[in-house]
mmCIF file with all atom_site columns, C-alpha atoms in Angstrom:
data_model
loop_
_atom_site.group_PDB
_atom_site.id
_atom_site.type_symbol
_atom_site.label_atom_id
_atom_site.label_alt_id
_atom_site.label_comp_id
_atom_site.label_asym_id
_atom_site.label_entity_id
_atom_site.label_seq_id
_atom_site.pdbx_PDB_ins_code
_atom_site.Cartn_x
_atom_site.Cartn_y
_atom_site.Cartn_z
_atom_site.occupancy
_atom_site.B_iso_or_equiv
_atom_site.pdbx_formal_charge
_atom_site.auth_seq_id
_atom_site.auth_comp_id
_atom_site.auth_asym_id
_atom_site.auth_atom_id
_atom_site.pdbx_PDB_model_num
ATOM 1   C CA . MET A 1 1   ? 29.313  11.458  -16.568 1.00 44.00 ? 1176 MET A CA 1
ATOM 2   C CA . PRO A 1 2   ? 26.859  14.371  -17.180 1.00 46.00 ? 1177 PRO A CA 1
ATOM 3   C CA . LEU A 1 3   ? 23.350  13.213  -17.919 1.00 48.00 ? 1178 LEU A CA 1
ATOM 4   C CA . ASN A 1 4   ? 23.158  14.879  -21.333 1.00 50.00 ? 1179 ASN A CA 1
ATOM 5   C CA . ARG A 1 5   ? 26.349  13.037  -22.373 1.00 47.00 ? 1180 ARG A CA 1
ATOM 6   C CA . LEU A 1 6   ? 24.851  9.816   -21.042 1.00 45.00 ? 1181 LEU A CA 1
ATOM 7   C CA . ASN A 1 7   ? 21.810  10.425  -23.165 1.00 49.00 ? 1182 ASN A CA 1
ATOM 8   C CA . ASN A 1 8   ? 23.993  11.028  -26.223 1.00 46.00 ? 1183 ASN A CA 1
ATOM 9   C CA . LEU A 1 9   ? 25.802  7.776   -25.517 1.00 41.00 ? 1184 LEU A CA 1
ATOM 10  C CA . PHE A 1 10  ? 22.609  5.785   -25.913 1.00 43.00 ? 1185 PHE A CA 1
ATOM 11  C CA . GLY A 1 11  ? 21.315  7.928   -28.757 1.00 45.00 ? 1186 GLY A CA 1
ATOM 12  C CA . LYS A 1 12  ? 17.856  7.831   -27.150 1.00 58.00 ? 1187 LYS A CA 1
ATOM 13  C CA . SER A 1 13  ? 16.332  7.828   -23.701 1.00 69.00 ? 1188 SER A CA 1
ATOM 14  C CA . PRO A 1 14  ? 16.940  4.652   -21.673 1.00 71.00 ? 1189 PRO A CA 1
ATOM 15  C CA . PHE A 1 15  ? 13.372  5.212   -20.478 1.00 87.00 ? 1190 PHE A CA 1
ATOM 16  C CA . GLY A 1 16  ? 11.855  4.768   -23.955 1.00 90.00 ? 1191 GLY A CA 1
ATOM 17  C CA . PRO A 1 17  ? 11.106  1.032   -23.569 1.00 91.00 ? 1192 PRO A CA 1
ATOM 18  C CA . ILE A 1 18  ? 9.515   1.693   -20.160 1.00 93.00 ? 1193 ILE A CA 1
ATOM 19  C CA . GLN A 1 19  ? 7.300   4.359   -21.709 1.00 95.00 ? 1194 GLN A CA 1
ATOM 20  C CA . ASP A 1 20  ? 6.396   1.993   -24.573 1.00 95.00 ? 1195 ASP A CA 1
ATOM 21  C CA . HIS A 1 21  ? 5.439   -0.669  -22.027 1.00 96.00 ? 1196 HIS A CA 1
ATOM 22  C CA . MET A 1 22  ? 3.252   1.770   -20.084 1.00 97.00 ? 1197 MET A CA 1
ATOM 23  C CA . LEU A 1 23  ? 1.483   2.807   -23.292 1.00 97.00 ? 1198 LEU A CA 1
ATOM 24  C CA . VAL A 1 24  ? 0.470   -0.798  -24.019 1.00 98.00 ? 1199 VAL A CA 1
ATOM 25  C CA . VAL A 1 25  ? -0.479  -1.334  -20.374 1.00 98.00 ? 1200 VAL A CA 1
ATOM 26  C CA . HIS A 1 26  ? -2.769  1.709   -20.504 1.00 98.00 ? 1201 HIS A CA 1
ATOM 27  C CA . GLN A 1 27  ? -4.310  0.462   -23.747 1.00 98.00 ? 1202 GLN A CA 1
ATOM 28  C CA . CYS A 1 28  ? -5.321  -2.679  -21.833 1.00 98.00 ? 1203 CYS A CA 1
ATOM 29  C CA . ALA A 1 29  ? -7.145  -0.580  -19.242 1.00 98.00 ? 1204 ALA A CA 1
ATOM 30  C CA . GLN A 1 30  ? -8.538  1.712   -21.935 1.00 98.00 ? 1205 GLN A CA 1
ATOM 31  C CA . THR A 1 31  ? -10.342 -1.243  -23.556 1.00 98.00 ? 1206 THR A CA 1
ATOM 32  C CA . LEU A 1 32  ? -12.385 -1.949  -20.414 1.00 98.00 ? 1207 LEU A CA 1
ATOM 33  C CA . PRO A 1 33  ? -15.130 0.694   -20.985 1.00 98.00 ? 1208 PRO A CA 1
ATOM 34  C CA . ALA A 1 34  ? -15.979 -0.760  -24.420 1.00 98.00 ? 1209 ALA A CA 1
ATOM 35  C CA . PHE A 1 35  ? -15.872 -4.251  -22.916 1.00 98.00 ? 1210 PHE A CA 1
ATOM 36  C CA . PHE A 1 36  ? -18.349 -3.306  -20.189 1.00 97.00 ? 1211 PHE A CA 1
ATOM 37  C CA . GLU A 1 37  ? -20.573 -1.450  -22.659 1.00 96.00 ? 1212 GLU A CA 1
ATOM 38  C CA . ALA A 1 38  ? -20.928 -4.787  -24.449 1.00 97.00 ? 1213 ALA A CA 1
ATOM 39  C CA . VAL A 1 39  ? -21.497 -6.660  -21.175 1.00 97.00 ? 1214 VAL A CA 1
ATOM 40  C CA . LEU A 1 40  ? -24.192 -4.211  -20.069 1.00 95.00 ? 1215 LEU A CA 1
ATOM 41  C CA . ALA A 1 41  ? -25.882 -4.659  -23.453 1.00 95.00 ? 1216 ALA A CA 1
ATOM 42  C CA . ASP A 1 42  ? -25.637 -8.474  -23.076 1.00 94.00 ? 1217 ASP A CA 1
ATOM 43  C CA . ASP A 1 43  ? -23.731 -8.458  -26.376 1.00 97.00 ? 1218 ASP A CA 1
ATOM 44  C CA . TRP A 1 44  ? -21.358 -11.313 -25.614 1.00 96.00 ? 1219 TRP A CA 1
ATOM 45  C CA . ASP A 1 45  ? -19.939 -11.507 -29.133 1.00 97.00 ? 1220 ASP A CA 1
ATOM 46  C CA . ALA A 1 46  ? -18.776 -7.893  -28.849 1.00 98.00 ? 1221 ALA A CA 1
ATOM 47  C CA . ALA A 1 47  ? -17.553 -8.518  -25.307 1.00 97.00 ? 1222 ALA A CA 1
ATOM 48  C CA . ALA A 1 48  ? -15.532 -11.510 -26.554 1.00 98.00 ? 1223 ALA A CA 1
ATOM 49  C CA . LEU A 1 49  ? -13.825 -9.318  -29.154 1.00 98.00 ? 1224 LEU A CA 1
ATOM 50  C CA . GLN A 1 50  ? -12.911 -6.715  -26.529 1.00 98.00 ? 1225 GLN A CA 1
ATOM 51  C CA . HIS A 1 51  ? -11.694 -9.468  -24.195 1.00 98.00 ? 1226 HIS A CA 1
ATOM 52  C CA . LYS A 1 52  ? -9.512  -10.861 -27.003 1.00 98.00 ? 1227 LYS A CA 1
ATOM 53  C CA . GLU A 1 53  ? -8.011  -7.406  -27.546 1.00 98.00 ? 1228 GLU A CA 1
ATOM 54  C CA . ILE A 1 54  ? -7.217  -7.068  -23.845 1.00 98.00 ? 1229 ILE A CA 1
ATOM 55  C CA . VAL A 1 55  ? -5.541  -10.488 -23.788 1.00 98.00 ? 1230 VAL A CA 1
ATOM 56  C CA . GLU A 1 56  ? -3.450  -9.629  -26.861 1.00 98.00 ? 1231 GLU A CA 1
ATOM 57  C CA . LEU A 1 57  ? -2.402  -6.309  -25.363 1.00 98.00 ? 1232 LEU A CA 1
ATOM 58  C CA . GLU A 1 58  ? -1.516  -7.996  -22.072 1.00 98.00 ? 1233 GLU A CA 1
ATOM 59  C CA . ASN A 1 59  ? 0.624   -10.509 -23.961 1.00 98.00 ? 1234 ASN A CA 1
ATOM 60  C CA . ARG A 1 60  ? 2.314   -7.621  -25.792 1.00 98.00 ? 1235 ARG A CA 1
ATOM 61  C CA . ALA A 1 61  ? 2.977   -5.926  -22.449 1.00 97.00 ? 1236 ALA A CA 1
ATOM 62  C CA . ASP A 1 62  ? 4.503   -9.156  -21.136 1.00 97.00 ? 1237 ASP A CA 1
ATOM 63  C CA . ASP A 1 63  ? 6.860   -9.358  -24.128 1.00 96.00 ? 1238 ASP A CA 1
ATOM 64  C CA . LEU A 1 64  ? 7.937   -5.741  -23.642 1.00 95.00 ? 1239 LEU A CA 1
ATOM 65  C CA . LYS A 1 65  ? 8.482   -6.363  -19.927 1.00 95.00 ? 1240 LYS A CA 1
ATOM 66  C CA . LYS A 1 66  ? 10.727  -9.349  -20.663 1.00 94.00 ? 1241 LYS A CA 1
ATOM 67  C CA . ASN A 1 67  ? 12.750  -7.347  -23.199 1.00 91.00 ? 1242 ASN A CA 1
ATOM 68  C CA . ILE A 1 68  ? 13.240  -4.545  -20.684 1.00 90.00 ? 1243 ILE A CA 1
ATOM 69  C CA . ARG A 1 69  ? 14.468  -7.004  -18.044 1.00 88.00 ? 1244 ARG A CA 1
ATOM 70  C CA . LEU A 1 70  ? 16.945  -8.513  -20.501 1.00 86.00 ? 1245 LEU A CA 1
ATOM 71  C CA . GLN A 1 71  ? 18.185  -5.313  -22.089 1.00 81.00 ? 1246 GLN A CA 1
ATOM 72  C CA . LEU A 1 72  ? 18.109  -2.706  -19.336 1.00 79.00 ? 1247 LEU A CA 1
ATOM 73  C CA . PRO A 1 73  ? 21.732  -1.586  -18.789 1.00 72.00 ? 1248 PRO A CA 1
ATOM 74  C CA . ASN A 1 74  ? 23.397  -1.980  -15.418 1.00 68.00 ? 1249 ASN A CA 1
ATOM 75  C CA . ASN A 1 75  ? 23.425  0.797   -12.836 1.00 61.00 ? 1250 ASN A CA 1
ATOM 76  C CA . PHE A 1 76  ? 26.628  2.359   -14.195 1.00 55.00 ? 1251 PHE A CA 1
ATOM 77  C CA . PHE A 1 77  ? 24.837  3.436   -17.356 1.00 63.00 ? 1252 PHE A CA 1
ATOM 78  C CA . LEU A 1 78  ? 21.587  4.537   -15.711 1.00 70.00 ? 1253 LEU A CA 1
ATOM 79  C CA . PRO A 1 79  ? 20.669  7.783   -13.972 1.00 74.00 ? 1254 PRO A CA 1
ATOM 80  C CA . VAL A 1 80  ? 18.591  5.845   -11.413 1.00 82.00 ? 1255 VAL A CA 1
ATOM 81  C CA . PRO A 1 81  ? 19.071  2.367   -9.891  1.00 85.00 ? 1256 PRO A CA 1
ATOM 82  C CA . ARG A 1 82  ? 18.209  -0.497  -12.213 1.00 85.00 ? 1257 ARG A CA 1
ATOM 83  C CA . SER A 1 83  ? 16.205  -2.134  -9.422  1.00 87.00 ? 1258 SER A CA 1
ATOM 84  C CA . ASP A 1 84  ? 13.935  0.941   -9.160  1.00 89.00 ? 1259 ASP A CA 1
ATOM 85  C CA . LEU A 1 85  ? 13.209  0.841   -12.875 1.00 89.00 ? 1260 LEU A CA 1
ATOM 86  C CA . LEU A 1 86  ? 12.491  -2.895  -12.802 1.00 91.00 ? 1261 LEU A CA 1
ATOM 87  C CA . ASP A 1 87  ? 10.098  -2.333  -9.881  1.00 93.00 ? 1262 ASP A CA 1
ATOM 88  C CA . LEU A 1 88  ? 8.413   0.412   -11.882 1.00 94.00 ? 1263 LEU A CA 1
ATOM 89  C CA . VAL A 1 89  ? 7.939   -1.901  -14.873 1.00 95.00 ? 1264 VAL A CA 1
ATOM 90  C CA . ALA A 1 90  ? 6.536   -4.638  -12.602 1.00 95.00 ? 1265 ALA A CA 1
ATOM 91  C CA . MET A 1 91  ? 3.995   -2.166  -11.181 1.00 96.00 ? 1266 MET A CA 1
ATOM 92  C CA . GLN A 1 92  ? 3.018   -1.042  -14.656 1.00 97.00 ? 1267 GLN A CA 1
ATOM 93  C CA . ASP A 1 93  ? 2.558   -4.640  -15.732 1.00 97.00 ? 1268 ASP A CA 1
ATOM 94  C CA . ARG A 1 94  ? 0.116   -5.322  -12.895 1.00 97.00 ? 1269 ARG A CA 1
ATOM 95  C CA . ILE A 1 95  ? -2.340  -2.865  -14.474 1.00 98.00 ? 1270 ILE A CA 1
ATOM 96  C CA . ALA A 1 96  ? -2.460  -5.010  -17.619 1.00 98.00 ? 1271 ALA A CA 1
ATOM 97  C CA . ASN A 1 97  ? -2.854  -8.120  -15.475 1.00 98.00 ? 1272 ASN A CA 1
ATOM 98  C CA . SER A 1 98  ? -5.756  -6.501  -13.607 1.00 97.00 ? 1273 SER A CA 1
ATOM 99  C CA . ALA A 1 99  ? -7.511  -5.548  -16.850 1.00 98.00 ? 1274 ALA A CA 1
ATOM 100 C CA . LYS A 1 100 ? -7.169  -9.117  -18.118 1.00 98.00 ? 1275 LYS A CA 1
ATOM 101 C CA . ASP A 1 101 ? -8.451  -10.542 -14.813 1.00 98.00 ? 1276 ASP A CA 1
ATOM 102 C CA . ILE A 1 102 ? -11.469 -8.203  -14.775 1.00 98.00 ? 1277 ILE A CA 1
ATOM 103 C CA . ALA A 1 103 ? -12.477 -9.018  -18.343 1.00 98.00 ? 1278 ALA A CA 1
ATOM 104 C CA . GLY A 1 104 ? -11.676 -12.730 -17.955 1.00 97.00 ? 1279 GLY A CA 1
ATOM 105 C CA . LEU A 1 105 ? -13.782 -13.185 -14.844 1.00 97.00 ? 1280 LEU A CA 1
ATOM 106 C CA . THR A 1 106 ? -16.686 -11.181 -16.252 1.00 97.00 ? 1281 THR A CA 1
ATOM 107 C CA . ILE A 1 107 ? -16.854 -12.965 -19.581 1.00 97.00 ? 1282 ILE A CA 1
ATOM 108 C CA . GLY A 1 108 ? -16.033 -16.358 -18.102 1.00 96.00 ? 1283 GLY A CA 1
ATOM 109 C CA . ARG A 1 109 ? -19.149 -16.253 -15.946 1.00 94.00 ? 1284 ARG A CA 1
ATOM 110 C CA . ARG A 1 110 ? -21.267 -14.276 -18.459 1.00 95.00 ? 1285 ARG A CA 1
ATOM 111 C CA . MET A 1 111 ? -22.047 -11.846 -15.655 1.00 93.00 ? 1286 MET A CA 1
ATOM 112 C CA . SER A 1 112 ? -25.127 -9.747  -16.334 1.00 89.00 ? 1287 SER A CA 1
ATOM 113 C CA . ILE A 1 113 ? -24.639 -6.558  -14.360 1.00 92.00 ? 1288 ILE A CA 1
ATOM 114 C CA . PRO A 1 114 ? -27.820 -5.617  -12.424 1.00 91.00 ? 1289 PRO A CA 1
ATOM 115 C CA . SER A 1 115 ? -29.443 -2.559  -14.005 1.00 92.00 ? 1290 SER A CA 1
ATOM 116 C CA . VAL A 1 116 ? -29.348 -0.731  -10.673 1.00 94.00 ? 1291 VAL A CA 1
ATOM 117 C CA . LEU A 1 117 ? -25.535 -0.856  -10.879 1.00 94.00 ? 1292 LEU A CA 1
ATOM 118 C CA . ALA A 1 118 ? -25.146 -0.042  -14.585 1.00 95.00 ? 1293 ALA A CA 1
ATOM 119 C CA . ASP A 1 119 ? -24.580 3.726   -14.488 1.00 95.00 ? 1294 ASP A CA 1
ATOM 120 C CA . SER A 1 120 ? -22.409 3.707   -11.385 1.00 95.00 ? 1295 SER A CA 1
ATOM 121 C CA . MET A 1 121 ? -20.365 0.816   -12.788 1.00 96.00 ? 1296 MET A CA 1
ATOM 122 C CA . LYS A 1 122 ? -19.684 2.730   -16.014 1.00 96.00 ? 1297 LYS A CA 1
ATOM 123 C CA . GLU A 1 123 ? -18.592 5.770   -14.032 1.00 96.00 ? 1298 GLU A CA 1
ATOM 124 C CA . PHE A 1 124 ? -16.403 3.625   -11.771 1.00 97.00 ? 1299 PHE A CA 1
ATOM 125 C CA . ILE A 1 125 ? -14.653 2.070   -14.772 1.00 97.00 ? 1300 ILE A CA 1
ATOM 126 C CA . GLU A 1 126 ? -14.122 5.440   -16.464 1.00 97.00 ? 1301 GLU A CA 1
ATOM 127 C CA . GLN A 1 127 ? -12.580 6.806   -13.253 1.00 97.00 ? 1302 GLN A CA 1
ATOM 128 C CA . THR A 1 128 ? -10.337 3.767   -12.988 1.00 98.00 ? 1303 THR A CA 1
ATOM 129 C CA . VAL A 1 129 ? -9.151  4.160   -16.588 1.00 98.00 ? 1304 VAL A CA 1
ATOM 130 C CA . ALA A 1 130 ? -8.435  7.812   -15.801 1.00 98.00 ? 1305 ALA A CA 1
ATOM 131 C CA . THR A 1 131 ? -5.994  6.727   -13.067 1.00 98.00 ? 1306 THR A CA 1
ATOM 132 C CA . SER A 1 132 ? -4.151  4.557   -15.584 1.00 98.00 ? 1307 SER A CA 1
ATOM 133 C CA . LYS A 1 133 ? -4.064  7.463   -18.056 1.00 98.00 ? 1308 LYS A CA 1
ATOM 134 C CA . GLN A 1 134 ? -2.688  9.778   -15.387 1.00 98.00 ? 1309 GLN A CA 1
ATOM 135 C CA . ALA A 1 135 ? 0.013   7.261   -14.458 1.00 97.00 ? 1310 ALA A CA 1
ATOM 136 C CA . GLN A 1 136 ? 0.965   7.040   -18.115 1.00 97.00 ? 1311 GLN A CA 1
ATOM 137 C CA . ALA A 1 137 ? 1.147   10.834  -18.342 1.00 97.00 ? 1312 ALA A CA 1
ATOM 138 C CA . ALA A 1 138 ? 3.587   10.850  -15.424 1.00 96.00 ? 1313 ALA A CA 1
ATOM 139 C CA . ILE A 1 139 ? 5.713   8.094   -16.994 1.00 96.00 ? 1314 ILE A CA 1
ATOM 140 C CA . GLU A 1 140 ? 5.832   10.109  -20.225 1.00 95.00 ? 1315 GLU A CA 1
ATOM 141 C CA . GLU A 1 141 ? 7.702   12.807  -18.287 1.00 93.00 ? 1316 GLU A CA 1
ATOM 142 C CA . LEU A 1 142 ? 10.661  10.499  -17.565 1.00 90.00 ? 1317 LEU A CA 1
ATOM 143 C CA . ASP A 1 143 ? 12.519  11.881  -20.603 1.00 87.00 ? 1318 ASP A CA 1
ATOM 144 C CA . GLU A 1 144 ? 12.125  15.449  -19.369 1.00 88.00 ? 1319 GLU A CA 1
ATOM 145 C CA . LEU A 1 145 ? 13.203  14.441  -15.877 1.00 88.00 ? 1320 LEU A CA 1
ATOM 146 C CA . LEU A 1 146 ? 16.336  12.916  -17.358 1.00 84.00 ? 1321 LEU A CA 1
ATOM 147 C CA . GLU A 1 147 ? 17.058  16.050  -19.393 1.00 84.00 ? 1322 GLU A CA 1
ATOM 148 C CA . THR A 1 148 ? 16.754  18.266  -16.320 1.00 86.00 ? 1323 THR A CA 1
ATOM 149 C CA . GLY A 1 149 ? 18.729  15.948  -14.055 1.00 82.00 ? 1324 GLY A CA 1
ATOM 150 C CA . PHE A 1 150 ? 15.669  15.231  -11.886 1.00 83.00 ? 1325 PHE A CA 1
ATOM 151 C CA . ARG A 1 151 ? 15.643  18.818  -10.626 1.00 85.00 ? 1326 ARG A CA 1
ATOM 152 C CA . GLY A 1 152 ? 13.793  22.116  -11.031 1.00 88.00 ? 1327 GLY A CA 1
ATOM 153 C CA . PRO A 1 153 ? 10.323  22.914  -12.420 1.00 91.00 ? 1328 PRO A CA 1
ATOM 154 C CA . GLU A 1 154 ? 10.004  19.561  -14.212 1.00 91.00 ? 1329 GLU A CA 1
ATOM 155 C CA . VAL A 1 155 ? 10.103  17.789  -10.847 1.00 92.00 ? 1330 VAL A CA 1
ATOM 156 C CA . LYS A 1 156 ? 7.350   20.106  -9.567  1.00 94.00 ? 1331 LYS A CA 1
ATOM 157 C CA . PHE A 1 157 ? 5.293   19.345  -12.663 1.00 95.00 ? 1332 PHE A CA 1
ATOM 158 C CA . VAL A 1 158 ? 5.615   15.580  -12.203 1.00 94.00 ? 1333 VAL A CA 1
ATOM 159 C CA . GLU A 1 159 ? 4.808   15.895  -8.500  1.00 95.00 ? 1334 GLU A CA 1
ATOM 160 C CA . LYS A 1 160 ? 1.616   17.741  -9.491  1.00 96.00 ? 1335 LYS A CA 1
ATOM 161 C CA . LEU A 1 161 ? 0.709   14.903  -11.865 1.00 96.00 ? 1336 LEU A CA 1
ATOM 162 C CA . ILE A 1 162 ? 1.235   12.433  -9.027  1.00 96.00 ? 1337 ILE A CA 1
ATOM 163 C CA . GLU A 1 163 ? -0.967  14.504  -6.684  1.00 96.00 ? 1338 GLU A CA 1
ATOM 164 C CA . GLU A 1 164 ? -3.704  14.482  -9.323  1.00 97.00 ? 1339 GLU A CA 1
ATOM 165 C CA . LEU A 1 165 ? -3.243  10.717  -9.647  1.00 97.00 ? 1340 LEU A CA 1
ATOM 166 C CA . ASP A 1 166 ? -3.765  10.362  -5.893  1.00 97.00 ? 1341 ASP A CA 1
ATOM 167 C CA . ASP A 1 167 ? -6.967  12.438  -6.156  1.00 97.00 ? 1342 ASP A CA 1
ATOM 168 C CA . LEU A 1 168 ? -8.266  10.291  -8.998  1.00 97.00 ? 1343 LEU A CA 1
ATOM 169 C CA . GLU A 1 169 ? -7.552  7.112   -7.058  1.00 97.00 ? 1344 GLU A CA 1
ATOM 170 C CA . HIS A 1 170 ? -9.377  8.554   -4.043  1.00 97.00 ? 1345 HIS A CA 1
ATOM 171 C CA . LYS A 1 171 ? -12.441 9.132   -6.250  1.00 97.00 ? 1346 LYS A CA 1
ATOM 172 C CA . THR A 1 172 ? -12.356 5.497   -7.346  1.00 97.00 ? 1347 THR A CA 1
ATOM 173 C CA . ASP A 1 173 ? -12.259 4.488   -3.665  1.00 97.00 ? 1348 ASP A CA 1
ATOM 174 C CA . GLN A 1 174 ? -15.415 6.525   -3.050  1.00 97.00 ? 1349 GLN A CA 1
ATOM 175 C CA . SER A 1 175 ? -17.115 5.023   -6.093  1.00 97.00 ? 1350 SER A CA 1
ATOM 176 C CA . GLN A 1 176 ? -16.148 1.539   -4.985  1.00 97.00 ? 1351 GLN A CA 1
ATOM 177 C CA . ILE A 1 177 ? -17.703 2.124   -1.566  1.00 97.00 ? 1352 ILE A CA 1
ATOM 178 C CA . SER A 1 178 ? -20.865 3.479   -3.186  1.00 97.00 ? 1353 SER A CA 1
ATOM 179 C CA . ILE A 1 179 ? -21.241 0.544   -5.603  1.00 97.00 ? 1354 ILE A CA 1
ATOM 180 C CA . ARG A 1 180 ? -20.655 -2.000  -2.862  1.00 97.00 ? 1355 ARG A CA 1
ATOM 181 C CA . SER A 1 181 ? -23.324 -0.245  -0.777  1.00 97.00 ? 1356 SER A CA 1
ATOM 182 C CA . THR A 1 182 ? -25.825 -0.364  -3.652  1.00 96.00 ? 1357 THR A CA 1
ATOM 183 C CA . LEU A 1 183 ? -25.060 -4.024  -4.283  1.00 96.00 ? 1358 LEU A CA 1
ATOM 184 C CA . PHE A 1 184 ? -25.514 -4.785  -0.587  1.00 97.00 ? 1359 PHE A CA 1
ATOM 185 C CA . LYS A 1 185 ? -29.035 -3.324  -0.737  1.00 96.00 ? 1360 LYS A CA 1
ATOM 186 C CA . VAL A 1 186 ? -30.111 -5.557  -3.629  1.00 95.00 ? 1361 VAL A CA 1
ATOM 187 C CA . GLU A 1 187 ? -28.014 -8.661  -3.077  1.00 95.00 ? 1362 GLU A CA 1
ATOM 188 C CA . LYS A 1 188 ? -30.850 -10.571 -1.367  1.00 95.00 ? 1363 LYS A CA 1
ATOM 189 C CA . ASP A 1 189 ? -32.704 -10.509 -4.693  1.00 94.00 ? 1364 ASP A CA 1
ATOM 190 C CA . LEU A 1 190 ? -29.785 -11.938 -6.683  1.00 94.00 ? 1365 LEU A CA 1
ATOM 191 C CA . PRO A 1 191 ? -28.270 -15.433 -6.896  1.00 93.00 ? 1366 PRO A CA 1
ATOM 192 C CA . PRO A 1 192 ? -25.720 -15.646 -4.052  1.00 94.00 ? 1367 PRO A CA 1
ATOM 193 C CA . VAL A 1 193 ? -22.950 -16.967 -6.297  1.00 94.00 ? 1368 VAL A CA 1
ATOM 194 C CA . ASP A 1 194 ? -23.444 -14.066 -8.724  1.00 94.00 ? 1369 ASP A CA 1
ATOM 195 C CA . VAL A 1 195 ? -23.279 -11.624 -5.820  1.00 95.00 ? 1370 VAL A CA 1
ATOM 196 C CA . MET A 1 196 ? -19.973 -13.112 -4.693  1.00 96.00 ? 1371 MET A CA 1
ATOM 197 C CA . PHE A 1 197 ? -18.468 -12.612 -8.149  1.00 96.00 ? 1372 PHE A CA 1
ATOM 198 C CA . PHE A 1 198 ? -19.942 -9.103  -8.510  1.00 96.00 ? 1373 PHE A CA 1
ATOM 199 C CA . TYR A 1 199 ? -18.060 -8.115  -5.362  1.00 97.00 ? 1374 TYR A CA 1
ATOM 200 C CA . GLN A 1 200 ? -14.919 -9.724  -6.751  1.00 97.00 ? 1375 GLN A CA 1
ATOM 201 C CA . VAL A 1 201 ? -15.118 -7.789  -10.027 1.00 97.00 ? 1376 VAL A CA 1
ATOM 202 C CA . ILE A 1 202 ? -15.716 -4.540  -8.136  1.00 97.00 ? 1377 ILE A CA 1
ATOM 203 C CA . ASP A 1 203 ? -12.639 -5.251  -6.005  1.00 97.00 ? 1378 ASP A CA 1
ATOM 204 C CA . LEU A 1 204 ? -10.523 -6.025  -9.085  1.00 97.00 ? 1379 LEU A CA 1
ATOM 205 C CA . ILE A 1 205 ? -11.522 -2.738  -10.721 1.00 98.00 ? 1380 ILE A CA 1
ATOM 206 C CA . GLY A 1 206 ? -10.570 -0.869  -7.549  1.00 97.00 ? 1381 GLY A CA 1
ATOM 207 C CA . GLU A 1 207 ? -7.301  -2.791  -7.465  1.00 97.00 ? 1382 GLU A CA 1
ATOM 208 C CA . LEU A 1 208 ? -6.417  -1.556  -10.946 1.00 98.00 ? 1383 LEU A CA 1
ATOM 209 C CA . ALA A 1 209 ? -6.718  2.034   -9.717  1.00 97.00 ? 1384 ALA A CA 1
ATOM 210 C CA . ASP A 1 210 ? -4.595  1.180   -6.660  1.00 97.00 ? 1385 ASP A CA 1
ATOM 211 C CA . ARG A 1 211 ? -1.886  -0.197  -8.927  1.00 97.00 ? 1386 ARG A CA 1
ATOM 212 C CA . ALA A 1 212 ? -1.906  2.955   -11.046 1.00 97.00 ? 1387 ALA A CA 1
ATOM 213 C CA . GLN A 1 213 ? -1.448  5.018   -7.887  1.00 96.00 ? 1388 GLN A CA 1
ATOM 214 C CA . LYS A 1 214 ? 1.528   2.862   -6.858  1.00 96.00 ? 1389 LYS A CA 1
ATOM 215 C CA . ILE A 1 215 ? 3.261   3.796   -10.112 1.00 96.00 ? 1390 ILE A CA 1
ATOM 216 C CA . GLY A 1 216 ? 3.080   7.409   -8.981  1.00 95.00 ? 1391 GLY A CA 1
ATOM 217 C CA . ALA A 1 217 ? 4.407   6.478   -5.551  1.00 94.00 ? 1392 ALA A CA 1
ATOM 218 C CA . ARG A 1 218 ? 7.348   4.618   -7.100  1.00 92.00 ? 1393 ARG A CA 1
ATOM 219 C CA . LEU A 1 219 ? 8.053   7.585   -9.365  1.00 92.00 ? 1394 LEU A CA 1
ATOM 220 C CA . GLN A 1 220 ? 8.168   9.828   -6.301  1.00 90.00 ? 1395 GLN A CA 1
ATOM 221 C CA . ILE A 1 221 ? 10.817  7.559   -4.755  1.00 89.00 ? 1396 ILE A CA 1
ATOM 222 C CA . ILE A 1 222 ? 12.880  7.691   -7.943  1.00 87.00 ? 1397 ILE A CA 1
ATOM 223 C CA . ILE A 1 223 ? 12.692  11.491  -8.021  1.00 87.00 ? 1398 ILE A CA 1
ATOM 224 C CA . ALA A 1 224 ? 13.645  11.745  -4.338  1.00 84.00 ? 1399 ALA A CA 1
ATOM 225 C CA . ARG A 1 225 ? 16.849  9.695   -4.706  1.00 76.00 ? 1400 ARG A CA 1
#
């Protein structure tokens, strides 16, 4: 069955719910800069509000993920294997989980970020959110990939987005190394337990960027099939 006829059969893209899920997932990540602005200002009331928003968005993402799993048609009606799309949704969902874990750990321990880390932490978080945004931009191209039968210039365009996503993730790796190095230099002056959790939060932020990159890698596999 030609792809355009398949599309007409459903009346809309079968990728729409996946794109909706990714939008909510990215909104989770996108809330982190405001959350950390509040943390850095020791404004825990504001941080609690941002944390609540992240939790609500993560719950919304979970609901969307469950609906996709229940309603995604079988392989016969899909231009790509159902299992690939379910893997893609699972990878997307891990970004929301990471955002919730980062905010939950930070607010749970009322972690006051050392001033020496403040600027580099803000930059690190902004870079990490940029990886999520780039992954979402790539997912938004699923409709166009379907229209073009996963061939031609649209594939090149998506591959370029994925390359840019890889570059962004590499920058977060460099920032993570730099922040860990700075923390190592001052950790002797901080409570040891706090230091342990600072490292954990830094690792979780880096993990969010890794998960965004994996969305691009999964998309590459889907395109290559």
